[in-house]
Coordinates of C-alpha atoms and ligand atoms in Angstrom, one line a residue:
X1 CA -77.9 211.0 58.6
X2 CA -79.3 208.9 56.1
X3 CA -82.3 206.7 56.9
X4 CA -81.2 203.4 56.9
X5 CA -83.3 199.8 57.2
X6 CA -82.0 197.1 59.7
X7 CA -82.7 193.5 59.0
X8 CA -82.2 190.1 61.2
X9 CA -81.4 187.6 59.7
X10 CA -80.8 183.9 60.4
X11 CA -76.4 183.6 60.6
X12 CA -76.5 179.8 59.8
X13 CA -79.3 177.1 59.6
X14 CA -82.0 176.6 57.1
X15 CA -83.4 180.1 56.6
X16 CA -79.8 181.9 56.1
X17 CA -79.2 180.8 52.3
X18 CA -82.6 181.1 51.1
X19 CA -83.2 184.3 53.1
X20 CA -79.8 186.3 51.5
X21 CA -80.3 184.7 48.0
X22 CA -84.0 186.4 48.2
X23 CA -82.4 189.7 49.0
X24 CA -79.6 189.3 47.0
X25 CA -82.1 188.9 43.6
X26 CA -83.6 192.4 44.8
X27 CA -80.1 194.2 43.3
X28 CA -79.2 194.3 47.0
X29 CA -75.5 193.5 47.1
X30 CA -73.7 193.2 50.6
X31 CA -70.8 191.4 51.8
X32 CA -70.7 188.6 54.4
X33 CA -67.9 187.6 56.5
X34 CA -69.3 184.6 58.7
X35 CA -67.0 185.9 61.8
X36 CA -68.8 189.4 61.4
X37 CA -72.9 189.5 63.0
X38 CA -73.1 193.1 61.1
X39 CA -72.6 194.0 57.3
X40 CA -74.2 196.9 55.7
X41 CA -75.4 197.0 51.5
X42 CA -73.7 200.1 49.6
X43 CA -76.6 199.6 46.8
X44 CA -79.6 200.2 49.0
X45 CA -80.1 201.0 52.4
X46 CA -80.1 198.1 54.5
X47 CA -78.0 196.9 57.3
X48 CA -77.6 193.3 58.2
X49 CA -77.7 192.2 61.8
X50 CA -76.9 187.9 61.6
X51 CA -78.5 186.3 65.1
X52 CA -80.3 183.2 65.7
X53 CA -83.3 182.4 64.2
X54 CA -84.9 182.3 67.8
X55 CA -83.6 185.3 68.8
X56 CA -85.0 187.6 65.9
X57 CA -89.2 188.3 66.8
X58 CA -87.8 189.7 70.1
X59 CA -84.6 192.1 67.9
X60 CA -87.5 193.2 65.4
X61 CA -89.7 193.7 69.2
X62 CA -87.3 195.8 70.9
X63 CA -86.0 197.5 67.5
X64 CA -82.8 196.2 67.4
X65 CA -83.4 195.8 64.0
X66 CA -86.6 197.2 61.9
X67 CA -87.6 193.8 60.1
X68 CA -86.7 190.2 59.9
X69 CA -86.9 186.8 58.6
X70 CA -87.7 184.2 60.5
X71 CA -90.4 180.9 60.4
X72 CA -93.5 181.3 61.5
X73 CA -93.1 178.9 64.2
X74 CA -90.7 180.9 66.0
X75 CA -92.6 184.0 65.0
X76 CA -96.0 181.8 67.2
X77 CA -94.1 180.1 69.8
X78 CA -92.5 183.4 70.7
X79 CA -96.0 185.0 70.9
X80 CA -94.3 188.2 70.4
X81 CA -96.9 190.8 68.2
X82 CA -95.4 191.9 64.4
X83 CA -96.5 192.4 61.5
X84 CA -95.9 189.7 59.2
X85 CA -95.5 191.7 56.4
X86 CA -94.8 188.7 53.8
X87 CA -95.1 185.2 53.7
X88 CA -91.7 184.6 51.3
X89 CA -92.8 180.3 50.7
X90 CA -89.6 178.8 51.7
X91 CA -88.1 176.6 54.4
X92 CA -91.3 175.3 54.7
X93 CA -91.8 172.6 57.6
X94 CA -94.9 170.9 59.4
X95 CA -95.3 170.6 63.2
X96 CA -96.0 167.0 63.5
X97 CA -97.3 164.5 66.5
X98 CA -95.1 161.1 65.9
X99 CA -95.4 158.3 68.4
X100 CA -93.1 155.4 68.3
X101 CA -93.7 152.1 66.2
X102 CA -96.9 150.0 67.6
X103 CA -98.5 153.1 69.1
X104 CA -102.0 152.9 68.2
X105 CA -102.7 157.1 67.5
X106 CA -106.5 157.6 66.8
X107 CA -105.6 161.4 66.9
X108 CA -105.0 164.0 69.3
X109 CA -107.2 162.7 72.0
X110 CA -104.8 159.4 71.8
X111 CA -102.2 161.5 73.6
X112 CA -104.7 162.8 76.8
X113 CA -102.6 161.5 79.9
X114 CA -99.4 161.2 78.0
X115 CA -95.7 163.1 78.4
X116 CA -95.0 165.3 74.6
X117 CA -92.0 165.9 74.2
X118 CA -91.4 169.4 71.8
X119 CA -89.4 172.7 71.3
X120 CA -92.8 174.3 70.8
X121 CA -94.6 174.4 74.1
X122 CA -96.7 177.6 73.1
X123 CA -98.1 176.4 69.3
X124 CA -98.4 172.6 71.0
X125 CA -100.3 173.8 74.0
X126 CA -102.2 176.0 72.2
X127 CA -103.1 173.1 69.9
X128 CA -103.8 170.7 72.7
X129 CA -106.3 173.1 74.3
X130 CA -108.6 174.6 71.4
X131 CA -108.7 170.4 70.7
X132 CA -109.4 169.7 74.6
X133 CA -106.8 167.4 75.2
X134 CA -104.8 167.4 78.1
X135 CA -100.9 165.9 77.9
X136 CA -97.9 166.8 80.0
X137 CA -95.5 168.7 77.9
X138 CA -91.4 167.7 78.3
X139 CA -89.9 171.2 77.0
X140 CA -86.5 170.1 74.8
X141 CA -84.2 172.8 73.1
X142 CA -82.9 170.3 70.6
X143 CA -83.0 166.2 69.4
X144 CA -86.3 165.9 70.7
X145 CA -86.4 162.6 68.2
X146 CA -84.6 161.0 71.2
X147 CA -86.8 161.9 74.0
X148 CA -88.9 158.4 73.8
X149 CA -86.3 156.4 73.2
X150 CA -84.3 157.1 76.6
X151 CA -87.8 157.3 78.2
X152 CA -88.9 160.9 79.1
X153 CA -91.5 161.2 76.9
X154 CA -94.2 159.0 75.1
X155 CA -94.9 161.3 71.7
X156 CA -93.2 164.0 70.2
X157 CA -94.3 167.3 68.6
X158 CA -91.3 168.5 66.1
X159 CA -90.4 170.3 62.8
X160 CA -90.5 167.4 60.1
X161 CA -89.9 168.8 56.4
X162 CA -89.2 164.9 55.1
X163 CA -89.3 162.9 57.6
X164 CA -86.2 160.8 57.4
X165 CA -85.0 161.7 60.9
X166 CA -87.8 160.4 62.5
X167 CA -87.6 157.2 60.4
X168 CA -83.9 157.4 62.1
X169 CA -85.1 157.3 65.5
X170 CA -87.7 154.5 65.2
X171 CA -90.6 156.7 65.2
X172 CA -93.6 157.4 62.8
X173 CA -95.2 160.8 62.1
X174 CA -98.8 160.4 63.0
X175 CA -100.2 163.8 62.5
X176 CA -99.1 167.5 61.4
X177 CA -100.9 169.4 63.5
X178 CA -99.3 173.3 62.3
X179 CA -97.3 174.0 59.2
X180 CA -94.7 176.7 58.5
X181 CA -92.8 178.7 56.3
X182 CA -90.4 181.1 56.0
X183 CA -91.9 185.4 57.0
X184 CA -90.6 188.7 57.0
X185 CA -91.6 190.1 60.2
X186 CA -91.7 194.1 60.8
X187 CA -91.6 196.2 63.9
X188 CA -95.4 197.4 64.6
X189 CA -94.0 200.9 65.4
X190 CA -91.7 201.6 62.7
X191 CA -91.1 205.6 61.9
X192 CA -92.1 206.8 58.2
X193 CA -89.0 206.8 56.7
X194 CA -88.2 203.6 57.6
X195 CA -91.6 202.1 56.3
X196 CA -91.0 203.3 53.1
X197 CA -87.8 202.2 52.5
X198 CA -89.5 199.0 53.2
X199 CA -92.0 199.7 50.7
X200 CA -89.3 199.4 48.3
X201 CA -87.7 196.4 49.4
X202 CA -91.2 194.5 49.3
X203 CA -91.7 196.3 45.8
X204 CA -88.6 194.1 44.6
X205 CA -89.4 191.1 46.8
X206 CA -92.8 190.6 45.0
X207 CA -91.3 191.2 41.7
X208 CA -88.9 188.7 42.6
X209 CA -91.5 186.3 43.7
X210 CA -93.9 186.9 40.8
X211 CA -91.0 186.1 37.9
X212 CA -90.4 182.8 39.9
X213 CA -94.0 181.5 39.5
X214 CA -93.5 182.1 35.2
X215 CA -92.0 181.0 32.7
X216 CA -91.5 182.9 29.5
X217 CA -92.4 181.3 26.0
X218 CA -91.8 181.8 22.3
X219 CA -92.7 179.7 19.5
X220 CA -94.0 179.5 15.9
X221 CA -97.2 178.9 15.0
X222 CA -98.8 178.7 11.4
X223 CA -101.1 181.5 11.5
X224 CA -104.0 179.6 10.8
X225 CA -104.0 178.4 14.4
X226 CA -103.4 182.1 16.2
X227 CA -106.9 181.9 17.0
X228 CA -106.6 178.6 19.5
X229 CA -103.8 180.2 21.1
X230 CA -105.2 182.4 23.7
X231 CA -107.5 179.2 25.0
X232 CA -104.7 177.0 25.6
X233 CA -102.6 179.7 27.5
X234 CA -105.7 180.9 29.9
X235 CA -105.3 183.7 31.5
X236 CA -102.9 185.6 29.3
X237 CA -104.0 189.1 28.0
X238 CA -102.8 188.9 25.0
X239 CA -99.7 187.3 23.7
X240 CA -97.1 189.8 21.5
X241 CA -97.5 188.2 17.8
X242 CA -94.9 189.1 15.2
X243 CA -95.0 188.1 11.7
X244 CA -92.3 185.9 9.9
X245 CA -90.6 186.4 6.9
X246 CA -93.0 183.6 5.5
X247 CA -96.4 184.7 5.7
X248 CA -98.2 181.4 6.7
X249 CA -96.3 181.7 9.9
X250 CA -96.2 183.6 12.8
X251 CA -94.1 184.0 16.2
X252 CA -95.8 184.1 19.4
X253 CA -94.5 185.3 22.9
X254 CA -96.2 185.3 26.3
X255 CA -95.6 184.7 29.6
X256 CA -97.2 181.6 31.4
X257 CA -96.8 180.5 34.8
X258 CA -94.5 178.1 35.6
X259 CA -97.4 175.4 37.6
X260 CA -99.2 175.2 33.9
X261 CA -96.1 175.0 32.0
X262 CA -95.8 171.5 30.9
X263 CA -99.5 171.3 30.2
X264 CA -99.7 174.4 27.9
X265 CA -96.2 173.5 26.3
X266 CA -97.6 170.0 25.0
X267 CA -101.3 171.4 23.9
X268 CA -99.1 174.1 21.9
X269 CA -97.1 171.4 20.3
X270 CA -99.9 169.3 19.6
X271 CA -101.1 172.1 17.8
X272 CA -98.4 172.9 15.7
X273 CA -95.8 175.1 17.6
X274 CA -92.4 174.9 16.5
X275 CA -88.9 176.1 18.0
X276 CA -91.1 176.5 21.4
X277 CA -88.1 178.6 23.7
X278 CA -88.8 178.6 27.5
X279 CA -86.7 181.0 29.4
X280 CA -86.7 181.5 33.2
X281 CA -87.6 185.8 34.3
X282 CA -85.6 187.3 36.7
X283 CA -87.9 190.2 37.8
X284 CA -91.7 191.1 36.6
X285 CA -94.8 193.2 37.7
X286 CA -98.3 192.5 37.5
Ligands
ATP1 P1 -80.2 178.7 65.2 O1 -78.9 178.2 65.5 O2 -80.3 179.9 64.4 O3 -81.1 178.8 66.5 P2 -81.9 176.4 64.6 O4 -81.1 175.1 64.7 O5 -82.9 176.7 65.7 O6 -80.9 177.5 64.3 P3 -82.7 175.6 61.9 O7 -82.7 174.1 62.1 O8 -81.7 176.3 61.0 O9 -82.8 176.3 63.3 O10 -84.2 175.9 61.4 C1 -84.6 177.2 61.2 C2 -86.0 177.2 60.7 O11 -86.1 176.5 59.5 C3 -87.0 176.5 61.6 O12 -87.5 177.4 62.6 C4 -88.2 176.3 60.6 O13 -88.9 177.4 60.4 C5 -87.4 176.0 59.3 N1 -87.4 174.5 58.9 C6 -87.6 174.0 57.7 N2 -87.4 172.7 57.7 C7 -87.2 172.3 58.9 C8 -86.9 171.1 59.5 N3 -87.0 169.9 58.8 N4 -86.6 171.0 60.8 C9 -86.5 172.2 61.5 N5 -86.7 173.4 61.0 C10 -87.1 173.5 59.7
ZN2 ZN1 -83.1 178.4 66.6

């Protein structure tokens, strides 16, 4: 039988989207049916297995399936040992302390004595300790903004990626104490086959990744100022240069990455570029 890769993934919440999209961009094509937990891709062999995010580090554990995405908060509060074989950047969150308007928090040690409430009693208490405080932990699975409010707890320690929620519930992030993002988690024992069929999933997923971070340019330059090219654009090898049809000019492409962009693009027209063209990549290697 063919050797096949299984992957959990979140079935609905804040990782699914992202997570398929990512895989989807690697030429992996599948199709989703949201009353189905299984679906398998006829382009590349992986198989879909759609859980809850909380339930995937023990899946990828017990081998259930081979890899997984999940945060890396779940990953830590579930203390479960995988390899985190990338971090992929998105859903990215911060475990924060917030306390409710008028407490005075001075830090961490503000909270010795006091009831936390949190969904994350292992990355909290781990936290607490290495810092020596000590606090009573309340251990919520859900709307732990509430928790002060109808009295059970004093702070909180939860997921904030804006912070409107707790603005909601009349309380004031104070501190992030851990922050997060989105990982693809593997099985530590995973047979041979299997590893490098993961090896070619991650080949794409970096691709993928890389292209995101650039942008590709193309302009015209008058030829006179080729030579202050290549110390506006940095890094850059060498940028492809073609001549045009008149000789005092010349076209330029390169590739540039997309944090720099708007700096290099005004530095370029500054010096002269003309008909500057931007375009997104969809796939690129080092
Ligand atoms: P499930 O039904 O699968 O258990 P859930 O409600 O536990 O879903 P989501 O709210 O979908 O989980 O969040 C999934 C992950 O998204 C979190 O574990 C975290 O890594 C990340 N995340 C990003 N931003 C936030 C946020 N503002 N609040 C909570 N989680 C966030
Ligand atoms: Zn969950």
């Amino acid at each position: 039988m063919e050797n096949r890769l299984g992957i959990a993934v979140q079935k609905s919440g804040r990782l699914s989207e992202k997570s398929l999209e990512m895989i989807r961009s690697c030429g992996i094509d599948f199709y989703q049916d949201s009353r189905v937990l299984k679906a398998s891709s006829p382009s590349f062999p992986l198989d879909f297995l759609f859980v809850r995010d909380d339930d995937i580090p023990q899946y990828v554990y017990d081998g259930v399936a081979d890899i997984g995405i999940v945060g890396r908060n779940e990953l830590d509060e579930s203390q479960i040992e995988l390899d985190v074989v990338r971090n992929l950047k998105f859903a990215s969150c911060r475990l924060s302390i917030a306390v409710p308007k008028g407490f005075e928090y001075k830090g961490l040690e503000s909270l010795e004595g006091k009831r936390i409430a949190t969904s994350y009693p292992n990355i909290l208490s781990k936290i607490l300790s290495e810092r020596g405080v000590n606090a009573e932990l309340v251990v919520v699975s859900g709307s732990v903004e509430i928790t002060v409010d109808v009295g059970i707890a004093d702070a909180i320690a939860d997921l904030v990626s804006t912070g409107t929620t707790l603005k909601m519930n009349g309380l004031e992030e104070a501190e992030c104490i851990y922050s997060s993002s989105a990982v693809m988690v593997a099985s530590k024992n995973m047979p041979g086959e299997k590893r490098k069929i993961l090896g070619r999933l991650l080949e794409r997923i970096d691709a993928v990744m890389l292209a995101r971070k650039k942008k590709y340019i193309l302009f015209n330059l008058p030829k006179e100022k080729l030579s202050e090219v290549s110390s506006i654009i940095g890094s850059m090898k060498s940028p492809t240069v073609t001549p045009l049809l008149d000789s005092s000019w010349v076209s330029v492409q390169t590739v540039v990455d997309e944090e720099r962009f708007w700096g290099v693009f005004e530095k370029l027209k500054a010096l002269g570029a003309e008909g500057i063209l931007v375009m997104n990549i969809e796939k690129m290697t080092e």
